[in-house]
Short mmCIF file of N, CA and C in Angstrom, two decimals:
data_model
loop_
_atom_site.label_atom_id
_atom_site.label_comp_id
_atom_site.label_asym_id
_atom_site.label_seq_id
_atom_site.Cartn_x
_atom_site.Cartn_y
_atom_site.Cartn_z
N UNK C 20 -12.61 13.27 14.44
CA UNK C 20 -13.37 12.15 14.50
C UNK C 20 -14.14 11.70 13.23
N UNK C 21 -13.68 12.67 12.10
CA UNK C 21 -14.22 12.62 10.87
C UNK C 21 -13.34 11.68 10.06
N UNK C 22 -13.75 11.22 9.08
CA UNK C 22 -12.61 10.08 7.92
C UNK C 22 -11.56 11.56 7.54
N UNK C 23 -10.25 11.64 6.84
CA UNK C 23 -10.06 12.28 6.12
C UNK C 23 -8.90 11.86 5.04
N UNK C 24 -8.15 12.38 4.38
CA UNK C 24 -7.07 11.34 4.19
C UNK C 24 -6.45 13.00 3.35
N UNK C 25 -4.98 12.51 3.35
CA UNK C 25 -3.79 14.03 2.18
C UNK C 25 -3.55 13.60 1.23
N UNK C 26 -3.84 14.62 0.15
CA UNK C 26 -3.07 13.95 -1.38
C UNK C 26 -2.32 15.23 -2.15
N UNK C 27 -1.59 15.17 -2.37
CA UNK C 27 -0.87 16.27 -3.42
C UNK C 27 -1.45 16.02 -4.40
N UNK C 28 -2.79 16.60 -5.02
CA UNK C 28 -3.19 16.67 -6.60
C UNK C 28 -2.65 17.45 -7.66
N UNK C 29 -1.18 18.20 -7.24
CA UNK C 29 -0.50 18.75 -8.21
C UNK C 29 0.48 17.93 -8.73
N UNK C 30 1.81 18.40 -9.93
CA UNK C 30 2.36 17.36 -10.29
C UNK C 30 3.93 18.40 -9.35
N UNK C 31 3.69 18.92 -8.22
CA UNK C 31 5.13 20.11 -7.79
C UNK C 31 5.08 18.75 -6.21
N UNK C 32 6.38 19.36 -5.79
CA UNK C 32 6.60 18.33 -5.15
C UNK C 32 6.16 19.37 -3.60
N UNK C 33 5.66 18.69 -2.42
CA UNK C 33 4.78 18.86 -1.38
C UNK C 33 5.09 18.99 -0.58
N UNK C 34 5.03 19.83 0.66
CA UNK C 34 5.87 19.29 1.67
C UNK C 34 4.25 19.22 3.35
N UNK C 35 3.74 18.88 4.03
CA UNK C 35 2.60 18.80 5.12
C UNK C 35 3.76 19.01 6.51
N UNK C 36 2.69 19.80 7.16
CA UNK C 36 2.95 19.88 8.28
C UNK C 36 2.06 19.43 9.47
N UNK C 37 1.94 18.69 10.11
CA UNK C 37 1.11 18.30 10.47
C UNK C 37 1.22 18.37 12.36
N UNK C 38 0.16 18.98 12.94
CA UNK C 38 -0.01 19.18 14.28
C UNK C 38 -1.08 18.54 14.90
N UNK C 39 -0.58 17.85 16.25
CA UNK C 39 -1.48 17.48 17.08
C UNK C 39 -2.06 17.50 18.03
N UNK C 40 -2.87 17.66 19.13
CA UNK C 40 -3.23 18.13 19.98
C UNK C 40 -4.59 17.26 20.32
N UNK C 41 -4.52 16.66 21.42
CA UNK C 41 -2.96 16.57 22.57
C UNK C 41 -2.04 15.93 21.88
N UNK C 42 -0.80 16.31 22.42
CA UNK C 42 0.79 15.13 22.04
C UNK C 42 -0.12 13.83 22.33
N UNK C 43 1.52 13.21 21.90
CA UNK C 43 1.40 11.57 22.10
C UNK C 43 1.44 11.05 20.45
N UNK C 44 0.25 11.14 19.69
CA UNK C 44 0.28 11.02 18.00
C UNK C 44 1.91 10.76 17.83
N UNK C 45 2.52 11.50 17.73
CA UNK C 45 4.04 11.48 16.97
C UNK C 45 4.72 10.55 17.31
N UNK C 46 4.17 9.92 18.67
CA UNK C 46 4.99 8.66 19.13
C UNK C 46 5.07 7.34 18.28
N UNK C 47 3.24 6.94 17.83
CA UNK C 47 2.98 6.02 16.44
C UNK C 47 4.11 6.77 14.92
N UNK C 48 4.00 7.72 14.73
CA UNK C 48 5.37 7.97 13.77
C UNK C 48 6.69 7.30 14.17
N UNK C 49 6.93 7.67 15.27
CA UNK C 49 8.27 7.59 15.72
C UNK C 49 8.11 5.77 15.58
N UNK C 50 7.17 5.20 16.04
CA UNK C 50 7.15 3.61 16.15
C UNK C 50 7.10 3.33 14.64
N UNK C 51 6.48 3.47 13.74
CA UNK C 51 6.39 3.13 12.39
C UNK C 51 6.92 3.87 11.34
N UNK C 52 7.57 4.56 11.44
CA UNK C 52 8.47 5.73 10.28
C UNK C 52 9.61 5.48 10.17
N UNK C 53 10.10 5.77 9.15
CA UNK C 53 11.59 5.09 8.97
C UNK C 53 12.00 6.20 8.44
N UNK C 54 13.14 6.77 8.16
CA UNK C 54 14.04 7.75 8.33
C UNK C 54 14.64 7.84 6.70
N UNK C 55 14.70 8.44 5.85
CA UNK C 55 15.07 8.38 4.26
C UNK C 55 16.05 8.57 4.23
N UNK C 56 16.59 7.82 3.26
CA UNK C 56 18.19 7.58 2.87
C UNK C 56 19.21 9.26 2.71
N UNK C 57 20.60 8.75 3.01
CA UNK C 57 21.21 9.98 3.17
C UNK C 57 20.84 10.52 1.86
N UNK C 58 20.35 11.31 1.51
CA UNK C 58 20.37 12.51 0.25
C UNK C 58 19.40 12.47 -0.86
N UNK C 59 18.28 11.24 0.15
CA UNK C 59 17.07 11.33 -0.87
C UNK C 59 15.81 12.58 -0.12
N UNK C 60 14.72 12.93 -1.39
CA UNK C 60 14.26 13.52 -0.78
C UNK C 60 12.36 13.22 -0.56
N UNK C 61 12.59 12.07 -1.17
CA UNK C 61 11.48 11.69 -1.20
C UNK C 61 11.06 9.60 -0.46
N UNK C 62 9.99 9.43 -0.49
CA UNK C 62 10.01 7.59 0.34
C UNK C 62 10.03 6.99 -0.65
N UNK C 63 10.16 5.40 -0.18
CA UNK C 63 9.33 4.72 -1.95
C UNK C 63 7.64 4.69 -0.70
N UNK C 64 6.60 3.93 -1.98
CA UNK C 64 5.65 3.68 -0.95
C UNK C 64 6.17 2.36 -0.39
N UNK C 65 5.05 2.72 0.81
CA UNK C 65 5.37 1.48 1.66
C UNK C 65 5.25 -0.22 1.72
N UNK C 66 5.92 -0.47 1.68
CA UNK C 66 5.22 -2.38 1.85
C UNK C 66 4.57 -2.72 2.57
N UNK C 67 3.77 -4.25 1.62
CA UNK C 67 3.12 -4.65 2.48
C UNK C 67 3.28 -5.09 4.52
N UNK C 68 4.73 -4.99 4.37
CA UNK C 68 4.74 -5.33 5.72
C UNK C 68 5.17 -3.90 7.11
N UNK C 69 5.35 -2.62 5.87
CA UNK C 69 4.89 -1.61 6.71
C UNK C 69 3.84 -1.48 7.38
N UNK C 70 2.46 -1.71 5.49
CA UNK C 70 1.42 -1.08 5.95
C UNK C 70 1.01 -1.95 6.72
N UNK C 71 1.30 -3.75 7.73
CA UNK C 71 1.02 -4.17 8.21
C UNK C 71 1.31 -3.65 9.58
N UNK C 72 2.59 -3.07 9.91
CA UNK C 72 2.86 -2.26 11.40
C UNK C 72 2.02 -1.50 11.67
N UNK C 73 1.71 -0.44 10.65
CA UNK C 73 0.66 0.80 10.79
C UNK C 73 -0.25 0.25 11.25
N UNK C 74 -1.22 -0.55 10.49
CA UNK C 74 -2.33 -0.98 10.73
C UNK C 74 -2.16 -2.02 12.29
N UNK C 75 -1.37 -2.51 12.62
CA UNK C 75 -1.16 -3.32 14.21
C UNK C 75 -0.83 -2.25 15.48
N UNK C 76 -0.03 -0.99 14.91
CA UNK C 76 0.15 -0.16 15.90
C UNK C 76 -0.74 1.43 15.85
N UNK C 77 -2.02 1.81 14.79
CA UNK C 77 -2.28 2.25 15.26
C UNK C 77 -3.25 2.67 15.48
N UNK C 78 -3.76 1.25 15.98
CA UNK C 78 -5.77 1.51 17.41
C UNK C 78 -5.01 1.64 18.79
N UNK C 79 -3.40 1.75 19.06
CA UNK C 79 -2.65 1.86 20.24
C UNK C 79 -2.34 3.29 20.49
N UNK C 80 -2.71 4.06 19.44
CA UNK C 80 -2.97 5.87 19.89
C UNK C 80 -4.25 6.37 19.15
N UNK C 81 -5.71 5.17 19.51
CA UNK C 81 -6.38 5.74 18.83
C UNK C 81 -6.95 6.27 17.35
N UNK C 82 -6.21 5.43 16.83
CA UNK C 82 -6.20 5.96 15.60
C UNK C 82 -7.16 3.99 14.29
N UNK C 83 -8.54 5.13 13.55
CA UNK C 83 -8.78 3.93 12.92
C UNK C 83 -8.29 4.39 11.51
N UNK C 84 -7.31 3.07 10.86
CA UNK C 84 -6.73 3.34 8.93
C UNK C 84 -8.09 2.51 8.98
N UNK C 85 -8.42 3.27 7.76
CA UNK C 85 -9.56 2.43 6.31
C UNK C 85 -8.79 2.48 5.31
N UNK C 86 -8.05 1.94 4.56
CA UNK C 86 -7.79 1.06 3.39
C UNK C 86 -8.74 1.86 1.73
N UNK C 87 -7.29 2.04 0.98
CA UNK C 87 -8.78 2.54 -0.29
C UNK C 87 -9.59 1.38 -0.70
N UNK C 88 -9.94 1.19 -1.19
CA UNK C 88 -10.80 0.35 -2.08
C UNK C 88 -10.09 0.00 -3.21
N UNK C 89 -9.42 -1.20 -3.73
CA UNK C 89 -8.58 -1.80 -5.04
C UNK C 89 -10.09 -1.40 -6.06
#
């Protein structure tokens, strides 16, 4: 229940393994996520439409998203 974020503060490629209990949050990732194109190793930043889709879906999974201040 604490506000948190993930960030790679190095200049090296990083991978994140996220485990959630109880199960169910993975459904949100399946709903809003996209597969990378064949051969891609990184994703493009999310578009405004993708952000809106995530913001709309998150409450259904008990997730509150706080957007960064600009």
